[in-house]
PDB file of N, CA and C in Angstrom:
ATOM      1  N   GLN A   1       0.831  -1.199   0.000  1.00 80.00           N
ATOM      2  CA  GLN A   1       0.000   0.000   0.000  1.00 80.00           C
ATOM      3  C   GLN A   1       0.866   1.248   0.000  1.00 80.00           C
ATOM      4  N   VAL A   2       1.355   1.622   1.171  1.00 88.00           N
ATOM      5  CA  VAL A   2       2.187   2.808   1.285  1.00 88.00           C
ATOM      6  C   VAL A   2       3.602   2.494   0.825  1.00 88.00           C
ATOM      7  N   GLN A   3       4.132   3.369  -0.010  1.00 93.00           N
ATOM      8  CA  GLN A   3       5.510   3.273  -0.446  1.00 93.00           C
ATOM      9  C   GLN A   3       6.206   4.606  -0.230  1.00 93.00           C
ATOM     10  N   LEU A   4       7.437   4.543   0.223  1.00 95.00           N
ATOM     11  CA  LEU A   4       8.254   5.721   0.421  1.00 95.00           C
ATOM     12  C   LEU A   4       9.458   5.610  -0.496  1.00 95.00           C
ATOM     13  N   VAL A   5       9.634   6.594  -1.355  1.00 95.00           N
ATOM     14  CA  VAL A   5      10.714   6.589  -2.327  1.00 95.00           C
ATOM     15  C   VAL A   5      11.608   7.785  -2.074  1.00 95.00           C
ATOM     16  N   GLU A   6      12.869   7.513  -1.785  1.00 96.00           N
ATOM     17  CA  GLU A   6      13.822   8.561  -1.464  1.00 96.00           C
ATOM     18  C   GLU A   6      14.639   8.952  -2.683  1.00 96.00           C
ATOM     19  N   SER A   7      15.119  10.180  -2.650  1.00 96.00           N
ATOM     20  CA  SER A   7      16.018  10.675  -3.678  1.00 96.00           C
ATOM     21  C   SER A   7      16.835  11.820  -3.096  1.00 96.00           C
ATOM     22  N   GLY A   8      17.887  12.186  -3.792  1.00 97.00           N
ATOM     23  CA  GLY A   8      18.674  13.338  -3.407  1.00 97.00           C
ATOM     24  C   GLY A   8      20.021  13.043  -2.792  1.00 97.00           C
ATOM     25  N   GLY A   9      20.295  11.784  -2.513  1.00 97.00           N
ATOM     26  CA  GLY A   9      21.586  11.443  -1.956  1.00 97.00           C
ATOM     27  C   GLY A   9      22.688  11.602  -2.982  1.00 97.00           C
ATOM     28  N   GLY A  10      23.912  11.546  -2.504  1.00 98.00           N
ATOM     29  CA  GLY A  10      25.035  11.683  -3.399  1.00 98.00           C
ATOM     30  C   GLY A  10      26.328  11.881  -2.654  1.00 98.00           C
ATOM     31  N   LEU A  11      27.341  12.263  -3.403  1.00 98.00           N
ATOM     32  CA  LEU A  11      28.672  12.499  -2.873  1.00 98.00           C
ATOM     33  C   LEU A  11      28.946  13.990  -2.857  1.00 98.00           C
ATOM     34  N   VAL A  12      29.292  14.504  -1.694  1.00 98.00           N
ATOM     35  CA  VAL A  12      29.603  15.923  -1.543  1.00 98.00           C
ATOM     36  C   VAL A  12      30.843  16.083  -0.687  1.00 98.00           C
ATOM     37  N   GLN A  13      31.465  17.236  -0.806  1.00 98.00           N
ATOM     38  CA  GLN A  13      32.595  17.565   0.032  1.00 98.00           C
ATOM     39  C   GLN A  13      32.130  18.147   1.356  1.00 98.00           C
ATOM     40  N   ALA A  14      32.965  18.010   2.366  1.00 98.00           N
ATOM     41  CA  ALA A  14      32.651  18.588   3.664  1.00 98.00           C
ATOM     42  C   ALA A  14      32.319  20.067   3.517  1.00 98.00           C
ATOM     43  N   GLY A  15      31.279  20.479   4.221  1.00 98.00           N
ATOM     44  CA  GLY A  15      30.815  21.843   4.130  1.00 98.00           C
ATOM     45  C   GLY A  15      29.730  22.055   3.104  1.00 98.00           C
ATOM     46  N   GLY A  16      29.494  21.072   2.273  1.00 98.00           N
ATOM     47  CA  GLY A  16      28.477  21.176   1.244  1.00 98.00           C
ATOM     48  C   GLY A  16      27.089  20.884   1.759  1.00 98.00           C
ATOM     49  N   SER A  17      26.135  20.900   0.835  1.00 98.00           N
ATOM     50  CA  SER A  17      24.731  20.715   1.181  1.00 98.00           C
ATOM     51  C   SER A  17      24.069  19.711   0.260  1.00 98.00           C
ATOM     52  N   LEU A  18      23.061  19.051   0.780  1.00 98.00           N
ATOM     53  CA  LEU A  18      22.200  18.166   0.020  1.00 98.00           C
ATOM     54  C   LEU A  18      20.785  18.304   0.545  1.00 98.00           C
ATOM     55  N   ARG A  19      19.826  18.062  -0.322  1.00 98.00           N
ATOM     56  CA  ARG A  19      18.439  17.986   0.103  1.00 98.00           C
ATOM     57  C   ARG A  19      17.871  16.637  -0.287  1.00 98.00           C
ATOM     58  N   LEU A  20      17.467  15.876   0.713  1.00 98.00           N
ATOM     59  CA  LEU A  20      16.850  14.588   0.491  1.00 98.00           C
ATOM     60  C   LEU A  20      15.341  14.748   0.392  1.00 98.00           C
ATOM     61  N   SER A  21      14.740  13.955  -0.469  1.00 98.00           N
ATOM     62  CA  SER A  21      13.299  13.961  -0.639  1.00 98.00           C
ATOM     63  C   SER A  21      12.757  12.559  -0.418  1.00 98.00           C
ATOM     64  N   CYS A  22      11.588  12.487   0.153  1.00 96.00           N
ATOM     65  CA  CYS A  22      10.897  11.225   0.366  1.00 96.00           C
ATOM     66  C   CYS A  22       9.468  11.399  -0.098  1.00 96.00           C
ATOM     67  N   ALA A  23       9.144  10.788  -1.220  1.00 94.00           N
ATOM     68  CA  ALA A  23       7.811  10.886  -1.792  1.00 94.00           C
ATOM     69  C   ALA A  23       6.978   9.681  -1.378  1.00 94.00           C
ATOM     70  N   ARG A  24       5.793   9.956  -0.895  1.00 91.00           N
ATOM     71  CA  ARG A  24       4.917   8.899  -0.428  1.00 91.00           C
ATOM     72  C   ARG A  24       3.796   8.641  -1.421  1.00 91.00           C
ATOM     73  N   SER A  25       3.517   7.374  -1.657  1.00 90.00           N
ATOM     74  CA  SER A  25       2.334   6.960  -2.390  1.00 90.00           C
ATOM     75  C   SER A  25       1.470   6.111  -1.469  1.00 90.00           C
ATOM     76  N   GLY A  26       0.179   6.152  -1.688  1.00 81.00           N
ATOM     77  CA  GLY A  26      -0.739   5.456  -0.807  1.00 81.00           C
ATOM     78  C   GLY A  26      -1.126   6.334   0.366  1.00 81.00           C
ATOM     79  N   SER A  27      -2.169   5.939   1.038  1.00 76.00           N
ATOM     80  CA  SER A  27      -2.727   6.727   2.132  1.00 76.00           C
ATOM     81  C   SER A  27      -2.184   6.265   3.474  1.00 76.00           C
ATOM     82  N   ILE A  28      -1.919   7.246   4.308  1.00 74.00           N
ATOM     83  CA  ILE A  28      -1.554   6.989   5.695  1.00 74.00           C
ATOM     84  C   ILE A  28      -2.701   7.505   6.552  1.00 74.00           C
ATOM     85  N   PHE A  29      -3.310   6.616   7.300  1.00 67.00           N
ATOM     86  CA  PHE A  29      -4.483   6.967   8.080  1.00 67.00           C
ATOM     87  C   PHE A  29      -4.112   7.318   9.502  1.00 67.00           C
ATOM     88  N   GLY A  30      -4.844   8.266  10.041  1.00 67.00           N
ATOM     89  CA  GLY A  30      -4.635   8.676  11.410  1.00 67.00           C
ATOM     90  C   GLY A  30      -3.405   9.549  11.559  1.00 67.00           C
ATOM     91  N   THR A  31      -3.037   9.771  12.806  1.00 71.00           N
ATOM     92  CA  THR A  31      -1.857  10.582  13.082  1.00 71.00           C
ATOM     93  C   THR A  31      -0.595   9.785  12.773  1.00 71.00           C
ATOM     94  N   ASN A  32       0.441  10.499  12.406  1.00 85.00           N
ATOM     95  CA  ASN A  32       1.695   9.830  12.105  1.00 85.00           C
ATOM     96  C   ASN A  32       2.856  10.796  12.264  1.00 85.00           C
ATOM     97  N   VAL A  33       4.016  10.210  12.316  1.00 92.00           N
ATOM     98  CA  VAL A  33       5.255  10.967  12.387  1.00 92.00           C
ATOM     99  C   VAL A  33       6.134  10.544  11.221  1.00 92.00           C
ATOM    100  N   MET A  34       6.662  11.512  10.513  1.00 94.00           N
ATOM    101  CA  MET A  34       7.629  11.243   9.464  1.00 94.00           C
ATOM    102  C   MET A  34       9.020  11.518  10.012  1.00 94.00           C
ATOM    103  N   GLY A  35       9.939  10.658   9.667  1.00 96.00           N
ATOM    104  CA  GLY A  35      11.281  10.828  10.186  1.00 96.00           C
ATOM    105  C   GLY A  35      12.351  10.430   9.197  1.00 96.00           C
ATOM    106  N   TRP A  36      13.527  10.964   9.432  1.00 98.00           N
ATOM    107  CA  TRP A  36      14.718  10.569   8.696  1.00 98.00           C
ATOM    108  C   TRP A  36      15.667   9.884   9.663  1.00 98.00           C
ATOM    109  N   TYR A  37      16.127   8.734   9.265  1.00 98.00           N
ATOM    110  CA  TYR A  37      17.105   7.968  10.013  1.00 98.00           C
ATOM    111  C   TYR A  37      18.338   7.781   9.155  1.00 98.00           C
ATOM    112  N   ARG A  38      19.423   7.431   9.801  1.00 98.00           N
ATOM    113  CA  ARG A  38      20.623   7.119   9.047  1.00 98.00           C
ATOM    114  C   ARG A  38      21.357   5.971   9.709  1.00 98.00           C
ATOM    115  N   GLN A  39      22.091   5.250   8.894  1.00 98.00           N
ATOM    116  CA  GLN A  39      22.884   4.142   9.381  1.00 98.00           C
ATOM    117  C   GLN A  39      24.232   4.155   8.684  1.00 98.00           C
ATOM    118  N   ALA A  40      25.261   4.373   9.467  1.00 97.00           N
ATOM    119  CA  ALA A  40      26.623   4.357   8.964  1.00 97.00           C
ATOM    120  C   ALA A  40      27.175   2.946   9.063  1.00 97.00           C
ATOM    121  N   PRO A  41      28.198   2.632   8.282  1.00 92.00           N
ATOM    122  CA  PRO A  41      28.786   1.293   8.339  1.00 92.00           C
ATOM    123  C   PRO A  41      29.216   0.923   9.753  1.00 92.00           C
ATOM    124  N   GLY A  42      28.797  -0.240  10.199  1.00 94.00           N
ATOM    125  CA  GLY A  42      29.158  -0.714  11.524  1.00 94.00           C
ATOM    126  C   GLY A  42      28.438  -0.032  12.661  1.00 94.00           C
ATOM    127  N   LYS A  43      27.456   0.805  12.355  1.00 96.00           N
ATOM    128  CA  LYS A  43      26.734   1.541  13.383  1.00 96.00           C
ATOM    129  C   LYS A  43      25.262   1.159  13.391  1.00 96.00           C
ATOM    130  N   GLN A  44      24.617   1.447  14.511  1.00 97.00           N
ATOM    131  CA  GLN A  44      23.184   1.250  14.611  1.00 97.00           C
ATOM    132  C   GLN A  44      22.449   2.360  13.881  1.00 97.00           C
ATOM    133  N   ARG A  45      21.278   2.043  13.391  1.00 97.00           N
ATOM    134  CA  ARG A  45      20.448   3.051  12.766  1.00 97.00           C
ATOM    135  C   ARG A  45      19.986   4.049  13.824  1.00 97.00           C
ATOM    136  N   GLU A  46      20.060   5.322  13.499  1.00 97.00           N
ATOM    137  CA  GLU A  46      19.723   6.353  14.456  1.00 97.00           C
ATOM    138  C   GLU A  46      18.776   7.374  13.851  1.00 97.00           C
ATOM    139  N   LEU A  47      17.968   7.942  14.712  1.00 98.00           N
ATOM    140  CA  LEU A  47      17.052   8.999  14.301  1.00 98.00           C
ATOM    141  C   LEU A  47      17.826  10.281  14.058  1.00 98.00           C
ATOM    142  N   VAL A  48      17.582  10.899  12.920  1.00 98.00           N
ATOM    143  CA  VAL A  48      18.203  12.168  12.577  1.00 98.00           C
ATOM    144  C   VAL A  48      17.247  13.323  12.843  1.00 98.00           C
ATOM    145  N   ALA A  49      16.040  13.212  12.337  1.00 98.00           N
ATOM    146  CA  ALA A  49      15.049  14.266  12.484  1.00 98.00           C
ATOM    147  C   ALA A  49      13.665  13.684  12.294  1.00 98.00           C
ATOM    148  N   SER A  50      12.680  14.294  12.907  1.00 97.00           N
ATOM    149  CA  SER A  50      11.301  13.859  12.755  1.00 97.00           C
ATOM    150  C   SER A  50      10.375  15.061  12.736  1.00 97.00           C
ATOM    151  N   ILE A  51       9.205  14.847  12.176  1.00 96.00           N
ATOM    152  CA  ILE A  51       8.192  15.892  12.139  1.00 96.00           C
ATOM    153  C   ILE A  51       6.826  15.243  12.296  1.00 96.00           C
ATOM    154  N   THR A  52       6.012  15.802  13.174  1.00 93.00           N
ATOM    155  CA  THR A  52       4.690  15.254  13.435  1.00 93.00           C
ATOM    156  C   THR A  52       3.683  15.803  12.441  1.00 93.00           C
ATOM    157  N   SER A  53       2.490  15.215  12.471  1.00 87.00           N
ATOM    158  CA  SER A  53       1.408  15.694  11.618  1.00 87.00           C
ATOM    159  C   SER A  53       1.094  17.158  11.895  1.00 87.00           C
ATOM    160  N   GLY A  54       1.314  17.585  13.131  1.00 88.00           N
ATOM    161  CA  GLY A  54       1.079  18.963  13.502  1.00 88.00           C
ATOM    162  C   GLY A  54       2.229  19.901  13.209  1.00 88.00           C
ATOM    163  N   GLY A  55       3.334  19.366  12.684  1.00 91.00           N
ATOM    164  CA  GLY A  55       4.451  20.204  12.303  1.00 91.00           C
ATOM    165  C   GLY A  55       5.543  20.354  13.340  1.00 91.00           C
ATOM    166  N   ARG A  56       5.424  19.653  14.444  1.00 95.00           N
ATOM    167  CA  ARG A  56       6.470  19.732  15.460  1.00 95.00           C
ATOM    168  C   ARG A  56       7.685  18.929  15.015  1.00 95.00           C
ATOM    169  N   THR A  57       8.861  19.519  15.155  1.00 97.00           N
ATOM    170  CA  THR A  57      10.090  18.887  14.700  1.00 97.00           C
ATOM    171  C   THR A  57      10.987  18.511  15.864  1.00 97.00           C
ATOM    172  N   ASN A  58      11.828  17.536  15.612  1.00 98.00           N
ATOM    173  CA  ASN A  58      12.807  17.094  16.582  1.00 98.00           C
ATOM    174  C   ASN A  58      14.062  16.690  15.831  1.00 98.00           C
ATOM    175  N   TYR A  59      15.229  16.994  16.429  1.00 98.00           N
ATOM    176  CA  TYR A  59      16.494  16.716  15.773  1.00 98.00           C
ATOM    177  C   TYR A  59      17.466  16.055  16.722  1.00 98.00           C
ATOM    178  N   ALA A  60      18.283  15.191  16.169  1.00 98.00           N
ATOM    179  CA  ALA A  60      19.402  14.678  16.928  1.00 98.00           C
ATOM    180  C   ALA A  60      20.362  15.821  17.234  1.00 98.00           C
ATOM    181  N   ASP A  61      20.986  15.761  18.392  1.00 98.00           N
ATOM    182  CA  ASP A  61      21.913  16.820  18.781  1.00 98.00           C
ATOM    183  C   ASP A  61      23.012  17.025  17.747  1.00 98.00           C
ATOM    184  N   SER A  62      23.429  15.956  17.109  1.00 98.00           N
ATOM    185  CA  SER A  62      24.534  16.029  16.173  1.00 98.00           C
ATOM    186  C   SER A  62      24.212  16.814  14.905  1.00 98.00           C
ATOM    187  N   VAL A  63      22.933  17.030  14.627  1.00 98.00           N
ATOM    188  CA  VAL A  63      22.553  17.723  13.395  1.00 98.00           C
ATOM    189  C   VAL A  63      21.821  19.028  13.649  1.00 98.00           C
ATOM    190  N   LYS A  64      21.554  19.352  14.891  1.00 98.00           N
ATOM    191  CA  LYS A  64      20.851  20.593  15.198  1.00 98.00           C
ATOM    192  C   LYS A  64      21.620  21.791  14.657  1.00 98.00           C
ATOM    193  N   GLY A  65      20.889  22.674  14.024  1.00 98.00           N
ATOM    194  CA  GLY A  65      21.499  23.854  13.441  1.00 98.00           C
ATOM    195  C   GLY A  65      22.027  23.645  12.047  1.00 98.00           C
ATOM    196  N   ARG A  66      22.079  22.399  11.598  1.00 98.00           N
ATOM    197  CA  ARG A  66      22.593  22.089  10.270  1.00 98.00           C
ATOM    198  C   ARG A  66      21.542  21.472   9.360  1.00 98.00           C
ATOM    199  N   PHE A  67      20.671  20.647   9.923  1.00 98.00           N
ATOM    200  CA  PHE A  67      19.649  19.945   9.148  1.00 98.00           C
ATOM    201  C   PHE A  67      18.272  20.525   9.444  1.00 98.00           C
ATOM    202  N   THR A  68      17.408  20.482   8.443  1.00 98.00           N
ATOM    203  CA  THR A  68      16.032  20.935   8.602  1.00 98.00           C
ATOM    204  C   THR A  68      15.093  19.944   7.940  1.00 98.00           C
ATOM    205  N   ILE A  69      14.114  19.470   8.693  1.00 98.00           N
ATOM    206  CA  ILE A  69      13.102  18.582   8.141  1.00 98.00           C
ATOM    207  C   ILE A  69      11.849  19.396   7.852  1.00 98.00           C
ATOM    208  N   SER A  70      11.196  19.086   6.751  1.00 96.00           N
ATOM    209  CA  SER A  70       9.982  19.788   6.373  1.00 96.00           C
ATOM    210  C   SER A  70       9.115  18.879   5.518  1.00 96.00           C
ATOM    211  N   THR A  71       7.866  19.273   5.341  1.00 94.00           N
ATOM    212  CA  THR A  71       6.938  18.502   4.525  1.00 94.00           C
ATOM    213  C   THR A  71       6.222  19.403   3.541  1.00 94.00           C
ATOM    214  N   ASP A  72       5.806  18.809   2.454  1.00 91.00           N
ATOM    215  CA  ASP A  72       4.943  19.451   1.481  1.00 91.00           C
ATOM    216  C   ASP A  72       3.742  18.527   1.328  1.00 91.00           C
ATOM    217  N   ASN A  73       2.673  18.856   2.025  1.00 82.00           N
ATOM    218  CA  ASN A  73       1.513  17.978   2.045  1.00 82.00           C
ATOM    219  C   ASN A  73       0.883  17.811   0.666  1.00 82.00           C
ATOM    220  N   ALA A  74       0.904  18.860  -0.127  1.00 84.00           N
ATOM    221  CA  ALA A  74       0.331  18.786  -1.467  1.00 84.00           C
ATOM    222  C   ALA A  74       1.072  17.785  -2.335  1.00 84.00           C
ATOM    223  N   LYS A  75       2.354  17.623  -2.084  1.00 87.00           N
ATOM    224  CA  LYS A  75       3.178  16.700  -2.853  1.00 87.00           C
ATOM    225  C   LYS A  75       3.406  15.375  -2.141  1.00 87.00           C
ATOM    226  N   ASN A  76       2.834  15.243  -0.940  1.00 88.00           N
ATOM    227  CA  ASN A  76       3.049  14.034  -0.141  1.00 88.00           C
ATOM    228  C   ASN A  76       4.536  13.713  -0.023  1.00 88.00           C
ATOM    229  N   THR A  77       5.290  14.724   0.318  1.00 93.00           N
ATOM    230  CA  THR A  77       6.734  14.607   0.339  1.00 93.00           C
ATOM    231  C   THR A  77       7.308  15.195   1.618  1.00 93.00           C
ATOM    232  N   VAL A  78       8.304  14.527   2.157  1.00 95.00           N
ATOM    233  CA  VAL A  78       9.051  15.048   3.285  1.00 95.00           C
ATOM    234  C   VAL A  78      10.487  15.275   2.829  1.00 95.00           C
ATOM    235  N   TYR A  79      11.087  16.354   3.318  1.00 97.00           N
ATOM    236  CA  TYR A  79      12.420  16.739   2.906  1.00 97.00           C
ATOM    237  C   TYR A  79      13.360  16.770   4.100  1.00 97.00           C
ATOM    238  N   LEU A  80      14.621  16.590   3.804  1.00 98.00           N
ATOM    239  CA  LEU A  80      15.667  16.818   4.778  1.00 98.00           C
ATOM    240  C   LEU A  80      16.736  17.673   4.117  1.00 98.00           C
ATOM    241  N   GLN A  81      16.778  18.941   4.503  1.00 98.00           N
ATOM    242  CA  GLN A  81      17.810  19.841   4.021  1.00 98.00           C
ATOM    243  C   GLN A  81      19.027  19.690   4.914  1.00 98.00           C
ATOM    244  N   MET A  82      20.152  19.338   4.328  1.00 98.00           N
ATOM    245  CA  MET A  82      21.372  19.089   5.073  1.00 98.00           C
ATOM    246  C   MET A  82      22.428  20.098   4.642  1.00 98.00           C
ATOM    247  N   ASN A  83      22.830  20.933   5.573  1.00 98.00           N
ATOM    248  CA  ASN A  83      23.842  21.941   5.322  1.00 98.00           C
ATOM    249  C   ASN A  83      25.072  21.672   6.178  1.00 98.00           C
ATOM    250  N   SER A  84      26.167  22.288   5.799  1.00 98.00           N
ATOM    251  CA  SER A  84      27.423  22.153   6.546  1.00 98.00           C
ATOM    252  C   SER A  84      27.740  20.695   6.828  1.00 98.00           C
ATOM    253  N   LEU A  85      27.666  19.897   5.799  1.00 98.00           N
ATOM    254  CA  LEU A  85      27.853  18.463   5.960  1.00 98.00           C
ATOM    255  C   LEU A  85      29.263  18.124   6.414  1.00 98.00           C
ATOM    256  N   LYS A  86      29.340  17.106   7.244  1.00 98.00           N
ATOM    257  CA  LYS A  86      30.596  16.620   7.786  1.00 98.00           C
ATOM    258  C   LYS A  86      30.804  15.175   7.367  1.00 98.00           C
ATOM    259  N   PRO A  87      32.054  14.721   7.332  1.00 98.00           N
ATOM    260  CA  PRO A  87      32.295  13.313   7.011  1.00 98.00           C
ATOM    261  C   PRO A  87      31.521  12.350   7.907  1.00 98.00           C
ATOM    262  N   GLU A  88      31.307  12.718   9.154  1.00 97.00           N
ATOM    263  CA  GLU A  88      30.563  11.872  10.073  1.00 97.00           C
ATOM    264  C   GLU A  88      29.091  11.744   9.713  1.00 97.00           C
ATOM    265  N   ASP A  89      28.613  12.571   8.785  1.00 98.00           N
ATOM    266  CA  ASP A  89      27.243  12.451   8.302  1.00 98.00           C
ATOM    267  C   ASP A  89      27.096  11.356   7.252  1.00 98.00           C
ATOM    268  N   THR A  90      28.199  10.796   6.812  1.00 98.00           N
ATOM    269  CA  THR A  90      28.155   9.741   5.810  1.00 98.00           C
ATOM    270  C   THR A  90      27.362   8.549   6.327  1.00 98.00           C
ATOM    271  N   ALA A  91      26.351   8.154   5.578  1.00 98.00           N
ATOM    272  CA  ALA A  91      25.472   7.067   5.991  1.00 98.00           C
ATOM    273  C   ALA A  91      24.445   6.831   4.901  1.00 98.00           C
ATOM    274  N   VAL A  92      23.714   5.748   5.045  1.00 98.00           N
ATOM    275  CA  VAL A  92      22.511   5.551   4.266  1.00 98.00           C
ATOM    276  C   VAL A  92      21.368   6.193   5.033  1.00 98.00           C
ATOM    277  N   TYR A  93      20.647   7.066   4.375  1.00 98.00           N
ATOM    278  CA  TYR A  93      19.554   7.786   5.005  1.00 98.00           C
ATOM    279  C   TYR A  93      18.228   7.174   4.596  1.00 98.00           C
ATOM    280  N   TYR A  94      17.382   6.927   5.590  1.00 98.00           N
ATOM    281  CA  TYR A  94      16.106   6.274   5.377  1.00 98.00           C
ATOM    282  C   TYR A  94      14.959   7.170   5.804  1.00 98.00           C
ATOM    283  N   CYS A  95      13.932   7.186   5.004  1.00 97.00           N
ATOM    284  CA  CYS A  95      12.686   7.846   5.352  1.00 97.00           C
ATOM    285  C   CYS A  95      11.787   6.849   6.062  1.00 97.00           C
ATOM    286  N   ARG A  96      11.070   7.318   7.075  1.00 96.00           N
ATOM    287  CA  ARG A  96      10.191   6.441   7.836  1.00 96.00           C
ATOM    288  C   ARG A  96       8.884   7.136   8.153  1.00 96.00           C
ATOM    289  N   SER A  97       7.807   6.393   8.030  1.00 93.00           N
ATOM    290  CA  SER A  97       6.488   6.842   8.438  1.00 93.00           C
ATOM    291  C   SER A  97       6.030   5.969   9.584  1.00 93.00           C
ATOM    292  N   THR A  98       5.748   6.597  10.700  1.00 91.00           N
ATOM    293  CA  THR A  98       5.332   5.879  11.898  1.00 91.00           C
ATOM    294  C   THR A  98       3.911   6.280  12.264  1.00 91.00           C
ATOM    295  N   GLY A  99       3.065   5.301  12.433  1.00 84.00           N
ATOM    296  CA  GLY A  99       1.683   5.545  12.809  1.00 84.00           C
ATOM    297  C   GLY A  99       1.020   4.236  13.148  1.00 84.00           C
ATOM    298  N   LEU A 100      -0.139   4.015  12.554  1.00 83.00           N
ATOM    299  CA  LEU A 100      -0.793   2.729  12.742  1.00 83.00           C
ATOM    300  C   LEU A 100       0.102   1.595  12.254  1.00 83.00           C
ATOM    301  N   LYS A 101       0.789   1.844  11.157  1.00 87.00           N
ATOM    302  CA  LYS A 101       1.767   0.901  10.632  1.00 87.00           C
ATOM    303  C   LYS A 101       3.089   1.622  10.404  1.00 87.00           C
ATOM    304  N   ASP A 102       4.135   0.839  10.276  1.00 91.00           N
ATOM    305  CA  ASP A 102       5.484   1.348  10.145  1.00 91.00           C
ATOM    306  C   ASP A 102       5.973   1.113   8.723  1.00 91.00           C
ATOM    307  N   TYR A 103       6.381   2.189   8.052  1.00 94.00           N
ATOM    308  CA  TYR A 103       6.870   2.091   6.688  1.00 94.00           C
ATOM    309  C   TYR A 103       8.244   2.715   6.583  1.00 94.00           C
ATOM    310  N   TRP A 104       9.088   2.085   5.787  1.00 96.00           N
ATOM    311  CA  TRP A 104      10.441   2.569   5.549  1.00 96.00           C
ATOM    312  C   TRP A 104      10.691   2.748   4.063  1.00 96.00           C
ATOM    313  N   GLY A 105      11.468   3.763   3.736  1.00 97.00           N
ATOM    314  CA  GLY A 105      11.958   3.909   2.383  1.00 97.00           C
ATOM    315  C   GLY A 105      13.118   2.966   2.131  1.00 97.00           C
ATOM    316  N   GLN A 106      13.603   2.975   0.896  1.00 96.00           N
ATOM    317  CA  GLN A 106      14.660   2.052   0.510  1.00 96.00           C
ATOM    318  C   GLN A 106      16.043   2.525   0.927  1.00 96.00           C
ATOM    319  N   GLY A 107      16.154   3.770   1.283  1.00 97.00           N
ATOM    320  CA  GLY A 107      17.426   4.341   1.681  1.00 97.00           C
ATOM    321  C   GLY A 107      18.143   5.011   0.525  1.00 97.00           C
ATOM    322  N   THR A 108      18.849   6.069   0.832  1.00 97.00           N
ATOM    323  CA  THR A 108      19.663   6.764  -0.154  1.00 97.00           C
ATOM    324  C   THR A 108      21.014   7.084   0.461  1.00 97.00           C
ATOM    325  N   GLN A 109      22.063   6.833  -0.296  1.00 98.00           N
ATOM    326  CA  GLN A 109      23.416   6.978   0.218  1.00 98.00           C
ATOM    327  C   GLN A 109      23.847   8.434   0.207  1.00 98.00           C
ATOM    328  N   VAL A 110      24.368   8.875   1.333  1.00 98.00           N
ATOM    329  CA  VAL A 110      24.994  10.182   1.450  1.00 98.00           C
ATOM    330  C   VAL A 110      26.441   9.963   1.854  1.00 98.00           C
ATOM    331  N   THR A 111      27.350  10.460   1.040  1.00 98.00           N
ATOM    332  CA  THR A 111      28.763  10.333   1.326  1.00 98.00           C
ATOM    333  C   THR A 111      29.390  11.715   1.347  1.00 98.00           C
ATOM    334  N   VAL A 112      30.034  12.036   2.447  1.00 98.00           N
ATOM    335  CA  VAL A 112      30.677  13.333   2.622  1.00 98.00           C
ATOM    336  C   VAL A 112      32.175  13.100   2.705  1.00 98.00           C
ATOM    337  N   SER A 113      32.899  13.641   1.761  1.00 98.00           N
ATOM    338  CA  SER A 113      34.338  13.471   1.724  1.00 98.00           C
ATOM    339  C   SER A 113      35.021  14.587   2.492  1.00 98.00           C
ATOM    340  N   SER A 114      36.195  14.280   3.021  1.00 93.00           N
ATOM    341  CA  SER A 114      36.974  15.258   3.763  1.00 93.00           C
ATOM    342  C   SER A 114      38.013  15.929   2.884  1.00 93.00           C
TER     343      SER A 114
END
């Protein structure tokens, strides 16, 4: 039913910027939270940023002031604007929809070179 398709990942130099997009197809019923997670090699998957249906946002301490999560309801899309990227931001980034059911995107690779 629900599918999350990510785009926007790539290879950038430290200090650069990327904007990730997560386009949703299918209906999500009830309240939900959209989030971006990342998983670096040999590391556990961690929450990067989230946004509620009401627009409340939350960020990991490591990305506060650098990343911004937002949504475009008309486009059924959630974004992650990533600025001042650091090599430690290198990871596969996943979009997630949490609500009655749990949905994950396929992941998009972000690589930040030093």
